[in-house]
Coordinates of C-alpha atoms in Angstrom, one line a residue:
M1 CA -44.9 29.7 -13.7
R2 CA -45.1 29.6 -9.9
A3 CA -47.2 27.1 -7.9
M4 CA -47.1 27.1 -4.1
R5 CA -47.1 23.7 -2.5
A6 CA -50.7 23.0 -1.4
C7 CA -49.9 21.2 1.8
P8 CA -47.8 22.3 4.8
V9 CA -44.4 20.7 4.7
A10 CA -43.4 18.7 7.8
L11 CA -40.8 16.0 7.7
A12 CA -42.9 13.4 9.3
A13 CA -46.4 14.6 8.3
V14 CA -46.4 15.1 4.5
I15 CA -48.5 12.0 3.9
A16 CA -50.6 12.1 7.0
L17 CA -52.1 15.5 6.4
A18 CA -55.6 15.5 5.0
G19 CA -55.7 15.8 1.2
C20 CA -52.0 15.2 0.8
T21 CA -50.4 12.3 -1.1
S22 CA -46.9 11.0 -1.1
A23 CA -44.7 12.7 -3.7
P24 CA -43.8 10.7 -6.9
Q25 CA -40.5 8.8 -7.0
F26 CA -37.9 9.6 -9.6
S27 CA -35.9 6.8 -11.1
Y28 CA -32.2 6.8 -12.0
D29 CA -29.8 4.4 -13.5
P30 CA -26.8 3.7 -11.2
D31 CA -24.9 2.1 -14.1
R32 CA -24.9 5.3 -16.2
L33 CA -21.6 7.1 -15.8
P34 CA -22.3 10.9 -16.0
A35 CA -19.8 12.9 -18.0
A36 CA -19.8 15.3 -15.1
S37 CA -18.1 12.7 -12.9
A38 CA -14.8 13.1 -14.8
P39 CA -12.0 15.1 -13.2
I40 CA -11.5 18.6 -14.4
T41 CA -8.4 18.6 -16.5
P42 CA -7.1 21.6 -18.5
A43 CA -7.0 21.3 -22.3
E44 CA -3.6 23.0 -22.3
A45 CA -1.0 23.9 -19.7
I46 CA -2.0 26.7 -17.3
T47 CA 0.5 29.5 -16.8
I48 CA 0.6 32.6 -14.6
G49 CA 2.6 35.0 -16.7
D50 CA 5.6 33.0 -17.9
Y51 CA 5.5 30.5 -15.0
R52 CA 3.8 27.2 -15.0
Y53 CA 0.8 27.2 -12.6
V54 CA 1.0 24.8 -9.6
N55 CA -2.2 23.1 -8.4
P56 CA -1.8 23.1 -4.6
C57 CA -3.5 19.7 -4.0
Q58 CA -1.3 18.1 -6.7
A59 CA 1.7 19.7 -5.1
L60 CA 0.9 17.8 -1.8
P61 CA -1.1 14.8 -3.1
V62 CA -3.2 12.5 -1.0
Q63 CA -0.7 9.6 -1.1
D64 CA 1.9 11.9 0.6
I65 CA -0.6 12.8 3.3
E66 CA -1.2 9.1 4.0
R67 CA 2.5 8.4 4.0
L68 CA 3.1 11.1 6.6
F69 CA 0.0 10.7 8.7
G70 CA -1.4 7.2 8.0
P71 CA -4.7 6.1 6.5
I72 CA -7.3 8.9 6.0
E73 CA -10.4 8.7 8.2
E74 CA -13.8 8.2 6.7
G75 CA -15.0 11.7 7.7
A76 CA -12.1 13.5 6.0
F77 CA -12.6 15.9 3.1
H78 CA -10.6 18.3 1.0
D79 CA -11.2 21.9 0.1
Q80 CA -9.2 23.7 -2.7
L81 CA -9.0 27.1 -4.4
V82 CA -7.5 26.6 -7.8
L83 CA -7.3 28.1 -11.3
E84 CA -8.9 26.6 -14.4
Q85 CA -7.3 28.9 -17.0
A86 CA -4.1 30.6 -17.9
F87 CA -3.3 34.0 -16.5
S88 CA -1.4 36.1 -19.1
N89 CA 1.2 38.7 -18.4
D90 CA -1.2 41.4 -19.7
Q91 CA -3.9 40.1 -17.3
A92 CA -1.4 40.0 -14.5
E93 CA -0.5 43.6 -15.1
T94 CA -4.1 44.7 -14.8
V95 CA -5.3 42.5 -12.0
N96 CA -6.5 44.3 -8.8
S97 CA -4.5 42.6 -6.0
N98 CA -3.0 43.7 -2.7
D99 CA -0.5 40.9 -3.0
Y100 CA 1.7 42.3 -5.8
L101 CA 0.0 40.5 -8.7
A102 CA -0.2 37.1 -7.0
Q103 CA -2.9 34.6 -7.6
P104 CA -3.9 33.0 -4.2
T105 CA -4.5 29.2 -4.3
F106 CA -4.8 26.7 -1.4
C107 CA -5.5 23.1 -0.6
R108 CA -6.9 21.9 2.8
Y109 CA -7.2 18.4 4.0
R110 CA -9.7 18.4 6.8
G111 CA -10.2 15.8 9.6
I112 CA -7.7 13.3 8.2
D113 CA -7.3 11.3 11.4
S114 CA -9.4 10.3 14.5
E115 CA -8.3 13.6 16.2
R116 CA -9.5 15.7 13.3
L117 CA -6.0 16.7 12.1
S118 CA -6.1 19.2 9.3
I119 CA -3.4 20.5 7.0
E120 CA -3.6 23.7 4.9
I121 CA -1.3 24.5 2.1
S122 CA -1.5 28.1 0.7
I123 CA 0.5 28.9 -2.5
D124 CA 0.5 32.6 -3.7
Q125 CA 1.7 32.4 -7.3
F126 CA 3.3 35.5 -8.8
A127 CA 3.5 36.5 -12.4
N128 CA 6.6 38.5 -11.4
P129 CA 8.8 36.9 -8.8
E130 CA 10.6 40.1 -8.1
H131 CA 7.7 41.0 -5.9
I132 CA 8.2 38.0 -3.6
A133 CA 10.9 39.5 -1.4
E134 CA 8.7 42.6 -0.9
L135 CA 6.0 40.5 0.6
W136 CA 8.0 37.8 2.3
L137 CA 10.2 40.2 4.2
P138 CA 7.4 42.0 6.1
R139 CA 5.9 38.7 7.0
S140 CA 9.2 37.5 8.4
I141 CA 10.1 40.7 10.4
Y142 CA 7.5 39.5 12.9
R143 CA 6.8 43.2 13.7
S144 CA 7.4 43.4 17.5
H145 CA 7.5 39.7 18.0
D146 CA 10.8 37.9 18.3
P147 CA 10.1 34.3 17.2
R148 CA 13.4 32.8 18.7
P149 CA 12.1 32.0 22.2
E150 CA 9.2 30.0 20.6
I151 CA 11.4 28.3 18.1
N152 CA 13.7 27.4 21.0
E153 CA 10.7 25.9 22.8
Y154 CA 10.0 23.8 19.8
A155 CA 13.6 22.6 19.8
G156 CA 13.3 21.8 23.5
S157 CA 10.2 19.7 22.8
I158 CA 11.9 17.4 20.3
E159 CA 12.3 14.0 21.8
S160 CA 14.3 10.9 20.8
A161 CA 12.3 9.0 18.2
K162 CA 12.4 5.4 17.2
D163 CA 12.7 6.7 13.6
E164 CA 16.0 8.6 13.6
T165 CA 15.0 10.3 10.3
Q166 CA 12.0 11.8 12.1
E167 CA 14.2 13.4 14.8
S168 CA 16.7 14.6 12.2
D169 CA 14.0 16.2 10.1
A170 CA 12.5 18.0 13.1
M171 CA 15.9 19.5 13.9
K172 CA 16.4 20.5 10.2
L173 CA 13.2 22.5 10.4
I174 CA 14.4 24.2 13.7
D175 CA 17.8 25.0 12.1
E176 CA 16.0 26.5 9.0
L177 CA 13.8 28.7 11.2
H178 CA 16.8 30.1 13.0
R179 CA 18.6 30.6 9.6
S180 CA 15.6 32.6 8.3
V181 CA 15.6 34.9 11.4
A182 CA 19.3 35.6 10.8
L183 CA 18.7 36.2 7.1
V184 CA 16.0 38.8 7.9
E185 CA 18.1 40.5 10.5
S186 CA 21.1 40.8 8.2
S187 CA 19.3 42.9 5.6
N188 CA 16.3 45.0 5.0
E189 CA 16.5 44.7 1.3
L190 CA 16.6 41.1 0.3
R191 CA 16.4 39.9 -3.3
S192 CA 14.0 37.1 -4.2
E193 CA 16.8 34.8 -5.1
E194 CA 18.4 35.2 -1.6
I195 CA 15.2 33.9 0.1
D196 CA 14.4 31.1 -2.3
G197 CA 13.9 27.9 -0.2
S198 CA 13.8 29.8 3.1
I199 CA 11.3 28.6 5.7
A200 CA 10.2 31.0 8.4
F201 CA 7.8 30.7 11.4
V202 CA 5.0 33.2 11.5
D203 CA 2.9 33.7 14.6
L204 CA -0.1 35.6 13.3
G205 CA -2.5 33.9 15.6
D206 CA -2.6 30.7 13.6
K207 CA 1.1 29.6 14.0
G208 CA 1.9 29.1 10.3
F209 CA 5.2 28.3 8.6
H210 CA 5.9 30.0 5.3
A211 CA 8.6 29.8 2.6
A212 CA 9.5 31.3 -0.7
H213 CA 10.3 29.3 -3.8
R214 CA 10.5 30.1 -7.5
N215 CA 7.6 32.4 -8.2
T216 CA 5.6 31.4 -5.1
I217 CA 5.1 32.1 -1.4
I218 CA 4.0 29.0 0.5
E219 CA 2.3 28.8 3.9
V220 CA 1.7 25.6 5.8
R221 CA -0.8 25.5 8.8
V222 CA -1.6 22.5 10.9
W223 CA -4.4 22.1 13.5
W224 CA -6.6 19.6 15.3
G225 CA -10.4 20.0 15.4
E226 CA -11.0 23.6 16.2
E227 CA -7.7 24.0 18.0
T228 CA -4.6 25.6 16.4
L229 CA -1.7 23.2 16.5
M230 CA 1.8 23.4 17.8
N231 CA 1.9 24.4 21.4
P232 CA 5.6 24.0 22.2
A233 CA 4.8 23.0 25.8
G234 CA 2.9 20.0 24.5
N235 CA 0.0 19.8 22.1
G236 CA -2.2 17.4 24.1
Y237 CA -2.7 15.1 21.2
S238 CA -1.3 11.7 20.4
R239 CA 1.1 13.0 17.8
S240 CA 4.3 14.5 19.3
N241 CA 5.8 17.8 18.4
T242 CA 8.8 15.8 17.0
E243 CA 6.5 13.9 14.6
M244 CA 4.7 17.1 13.5
L245 CA 7.8 19.2 13.1
A246 CA 9.4 16.4 11.0
A247 CA 6.2 16.2 8.9
I248 CA 6.2 19.9 8.3
W249 CA 9.8 19.7 7.1
Q250 CA 8.8 16.9 4.8
I251 CA 5.8 18.8 3.5
F252 CA 8.0 21.7 2.4
Q253 CA 10.5 19.4 0.7
I254 CA 7.6 17.8 -1.2
L255 CA 6.2 21.2 -2.2
F256 CA 9.6 22.5 -3.4
E257 CA 10.1 19.4 -5.5
N258 CA 6.7 19.5 -7.1
I259 CA 6.7 23.3 -7.7
D260 CA 9.8 22.6 -9.8
N261 CA 8.3 19.6 -11.6
P262 CA 7.3 20.7 -15.2
E263 CA 5.1 17.6 -15.5
L264 CA 3.1 18.1 -12.3
D265 CA -0.6 17.4 -13.0
Q266 CA -2.7 20.6 -13.1
S267 CA -6.0 18.8 -12.9
V268 CA -8.4 19.8 -10.1
L269 CA -8.3 17.1 -7.4
P270 CA -11.4 14.9 -7.9
T271 CA -14.1 15.5 -5.3
Q272 CA -14.7 11.8 -4.9
F273 CA -12.3 11.3 -2.0
H274 CA -12.6 7.5 -1.9
G275 CA -12.1 4.9 -4.6
K276 CA -12.1 5.6 -8.3
W277 CA -14.0 8.6 -9.8
N278 CA -15.7 6.4 -12.4
E279 CA -17.1 3.9 -9.9
P280 CA -20.5 4.5 -8.1
V281 CA -20.5 4.8 -4.3
H282 CA -23.6 3.1 -2.8
G283 CA -25.3 3.2 -6.1
V284 CA -24.6 6.8 -7.0
H285 CA -21.8 8.5 -9.0
V286 CA -20.1 11.5 -7.4
L287 CA -20.3 14.6 -9.7
E288 CA -17.7 17.3 -10.1
P289 CA -19.7 20.3 -8.9
C290 CA -17.7 22.7 -11.1
R291 CA -18.7 20.7 -14.1
I292 CA -22.3 21.3 -13.1
L293 CA -21.7 24.9 -12.2
D294 CA -19.5 25.5 -15.3
G295 CA -18.3 28.7 -16.9
N296 CA -21.4 28.9 -19.1
V297 CA -23.7 28.6 -16.0
A298 CA -21.7 31.3 -14.2
S299 CA -22.1 33.6 -17.3
L300 CA -25.8 33.1 -17.3
A301 CA -25.9 34.0 -13.6
V302 CA -23.6 37.1 -13.5
G303 CA -23.2 38.0 -17.1
T304 CA -20.1 37.6 -19.2
G305 CA -17.4 38.2 -16.6
P306 CA -13.6 38.5 -17.1
D307 CA -11.5 35.4 -17.5
P308 CA -9.7 33.6 -15.9
Q309 CA -11.8 32.3 -13.1
R310 CA -10.8 30.9 -9.7
I311 CA -12.8 28.0 -8.5
R312 CA -13.2 26.8 -4.9
V313 CA -14.1 23.1 -4.6
R314 CA -15.0 21.1 -1.6
S315 CA -15.1 17.3 -1.8
V316 CA -17.5 14.8 -0.4
R317 CA -16.2 13.1 2.7
H318 CA -13.8 10.2 2.4
N319 CA -16.7 7.7 2.8
L320 CA -19.8 9.0 1.1
R321 CA -22.2 7.1 3.3
N322 CA -20.7 7.3 6.8
D323 CA -20.8 11.1 7.0
P324 CA -20.7 12.4 10.6
G325 CA -24.0 14.1 11.1
G326 CA -25.1 12.6 7.8
R327 CA -28.2 10.8 6.6
F328 CA -26.9 7.4 7.7
W329 CA -25.3 8.5 10.9
N330 CA -27.2 7.0 13.8
K331 CA -30.1 6.6 11.4
T332 CA -31.2 10.2 11.9
P333 CA -32.4 12.4 9.0
A334 CA -29.7 15.0 9.3
H335 CA -27.7 16.6 6.4
L336 CA -26.7 14.6 3.4
N337 CA -23.2 14.3 2.2
F338 CA -22.3 16.9 -0.3
N339 CA -19.7 18.6 -2.4
R340 CA -19.5 22.3 -3.4
C341 CA -18.3 24.6 -6.2
T342 CA -17.8 28.4 -6.0
R343 CA -16.8 30.3 -9.1
H344 CA -14.9 33.7 -8.5
A345 CA -13.7 36.1 -11.2
A346 CA -9.9 36.3 -10.8
M347 CA -9.9 39.9 -12.2
I348 CA -12.0 43.0 -11.9
D349 CA -14.6 43.6 -14.5
P350 CA -13.1 46.4 -16.7
I351 CA -16.6 47.9 -17.3
T352 CA -17.9 48.0 -13.7
F353 CA -14.5 48.2 -12.0
S354 CA -15.7 45.6 -9.5
Y355 CA -15.7 41.8 -9.1
P356 CA -18.9 40.1 -10.2
P357 CA -20.5 38.2 -7.3
P358 CA -19.3 34.7 -6.8
V359 CA -21.7 31.9 -7.7
T360 CA -22.0 28.8 -5.4
A361 CA -23.7 25.4 -5.9
E362 CA -23.8 22.4 -3.6
I363 CA -24.7 18.9 -4.7
Y364 CA -26.3 16.6 -2.1
Y365 CA -26.3 12.8 -2.6
L366 CA -29.2 10.4 -2.0
T367 CA -27.6 7.0 -1.6
D368 CA -29.4 3.7 -1.2
V369 CA -32.8 5.3 -1.2
A370 CA -35.6 5.9 -3.7
A371 CA -35.5 9.6 -4.6
S372 CA -38.7 11.7 -4.4
E373 CA -39.7 15.3 -4.2
D374 CA -40.1 14.8 -0.5
D375 CA -36.4 14.3 -0.2
L376 CA -35.9 17.8 -1.7
L377 CA -38.3 19.3 0.7
D378 CA -36.7 17.5 3.6
Q379 CA -33.4 19.0 2.6
I380 CA -34.8 22.5 2.6
Q381 CA -36.3 21.8 6.0
R382 CA -33.0 20.6 7.4
H383 CA -31.1 23.6 6.1
H384 CA -33.5 26.3 7.5
Y385 CA -35.8 24.8 10.1
W386 CA -33.9 23.0 12.8
S387 CA -35.5 22.9 16.2
P388 CA -33.9 25.2 18.7
V389 CA -35.2 23.0 21.5
K390 CA -34.6 19.4 20.5
E391 CA -31.7 17.9 18.4
D392 CA -32.6 16.0 15.2
E393 CA -36.1 17.6 15.1
Y394 CA -37.2 20.3 12.6
L395 CA -39.9 22.9 12.4
D396 CA -42.5 23.1 9.6
I397 CA -41.5 25.0 6.5
K398 CA -43.1 28.4 6.4
E399 CA -45.1 28.3 3.2
D400 CA -44.9 32.0 2.5
R401 CA -41.1 31.5 2.1
L402 CA -41.3 28.6 -0.3
T403 CA -42.2 28.8 -4.0
N404 CA -42.4 25.9 -6.4
I405 CA -41.3 26.8 -10.0
T406 CA -42.8 24.2 -12.4
S407 CA -41.5 25.2 -15.9
T408 CA -38.1 23.6 -15.6
N409 CA -36.3 20.5 -16.9
A410 CA -35.5 19.4 -13.3
D411 CA -37.5 16.8 -11.4
A412 CA -38.5 19.6 -9.1
L413 CA -37.4 23.2 -8.4
Y414 CA -38.1 25.4 -5.3
L415 CA -37.1 28.8 -4.3
H416 CA -36.7 29.4 -0.6
A417 CA -36.5 32.9 1.0
G418 CA -34.5 32.4 4.2
V419 CA -33.4 34.8 6.9
N420 CA -29.9 35.1 5.4
G421 CA -30.8 35.0 1.7
T422 CA -32.7 33.3 -1.0
D423 CA -31.6 29.8 -2.2
A424 CA -32.8 27.8 -5.1
Y425 CA -33.1 24.0 -4.7
F426 CA -33.7 21.5 -7.5
M427 CA -33.6 17.8 -7.9
V428 CA -32.3 15.5 -10.7
A429 CA -32.5 12.2 -9.0
P430 CA -30.4 11.0 -7.2
Y431 CA -29.0 14.5 -6.8
I432 CA -30.2 17.6 -4.9
V433 CA -28.6 20.9 -5.9
R434 CA -28.6 24.1 -3.9
I435 CA -27.7 27.4 -5.5
E436 CA -26.9 29.8 -2.8
G437 CA -27.8 33.5 -2.5
V438 CA -29.5 33.9 -5.9
E439 CA -30.7 37.4 -4.9
D440 CA -27.1 38.6 -5.3
Y441 CA -27.4 38.3 -9.1
L442 CA -31.0 37.4 -10.0
G443 CA -32.8 40.0 -7.9
N444 CA -34.8 42.7 -9.6
E445 CA -34.9 46.3 -8.4
D446 CA -37.9 45.4 -6.2
G447 CA -36.1 42.5 -4.7
A448 CA -38.1 39.8 -6.6
I449 CA -36.1 37.0 -8.2
N450 CA -36.1 36.9 -12.0
D451 CA -37.8 33.5 -12.6
Q452 CA -36.8 33.1 -16.2
M453 CA -33.1 33.7 -15.5
L454 CA -33.3 31.1 -12.7
V455 CA -35.0 28.6 -15.0
D456 CA -32.3 29.1 -17.7
I457 CA -29.6 28.6 -15.1
V458 CA -31.2 25.4 -13.7
N459 CA -31.9 24.0 -17.1
A460 CA -28.3 24.5 -18.1
M461 CA -27.2 22.7 -14.9
V462 CA -29.7 19.9 -15.5
E463 CA -28.2 19.4 -18.9
N464 CA -24.7 19.1 -17.4
I465 CA -26.0 16.5 -14.9
K466 CA -27.8 14.4 -17.6
E467 CA -25.0 14.6 -20.1

């Protein structure tokens, strides 16, 4: 079953080495629309207990992000943690959670402007809203930190704006933050209905704002690049505190309205972040990674785990080709653009009393190029063998870490034992798929990978790609 690559693998020397030939090219039809490109839409309404589930990215959709902050930059992407299935009252009563039976979900829009502005919306969704006050109140007591001086600094940083609505909305947020402080100080035993719609400032190192509404606790965080946003003394970026405070107020109003909307779309936000999902980008269709790594594949990997599952999905960047640090960026052979799916069990396995390990797969896109096995090997090299001396150069792959598995329906399949774990890489042109950390669920007692289980998983994923 296993066959080691006969020639040393070097990005620029595969063909030049004596006795080596160029890898065969694999053809693909750019006009074929894969079924796996379609958005993930639930067959029936998803509920958490008796409450309708809210998809966080649908609660703050892309069009509202653009309305508030302008056109989205080419390098932007989104990252979401969402549910695919209903979560019954019985399941809610048996879930192991420190958050009072809440299901955590989030949506992150990353790098949406030229200054790498990012917005994160976290929505903890409760089967029993009576628990909300128990969790919201400790968050809002601020422990030994009095938020009013910082809130007052925010208020002092508000400037007159050309748009009077912007200045008014910024002051509405300030007034609401002060109201929440007074609400917390007035009682140590608040009921959930008393705090519904309240917005509070939480300085937990990341300067977030959180609110309670219906059966949810919402948190909104904003930052630029690697820097946490909202320094009342001036954030050093082109957007003023007035604009950002007004935007945060608007974000909460949008979220409140959509959480109450019984018709809100519960589909997973498509990972093609530009154009229409059914149109190719530079000759290649973007696949939904959680359709490739579907529930059946996850069951093959970790056994029949408990339902429902949470999935975390990262999109490709807004422009598939112009990926900063990507294949076509400055014409250097760096990382390809990709999207990712991770499947998590949302409940503890009743047999093992533990969570099964998560399963993660990344899909890399070869655009405007003829795909060959060399592209797959190049990607392994880029992941694991970058030069510590010179940028954009890579070391040779260590052959004793690389294994070629031939009995598979993929165009090519390799297993790579890296310093931080063992990954499987396979190609179905024009796609390269990386399955991370397979030793967590495919490792035998002696640490060796179960080849047959890996082949079964890869073949199931290949079938999903080719469907």
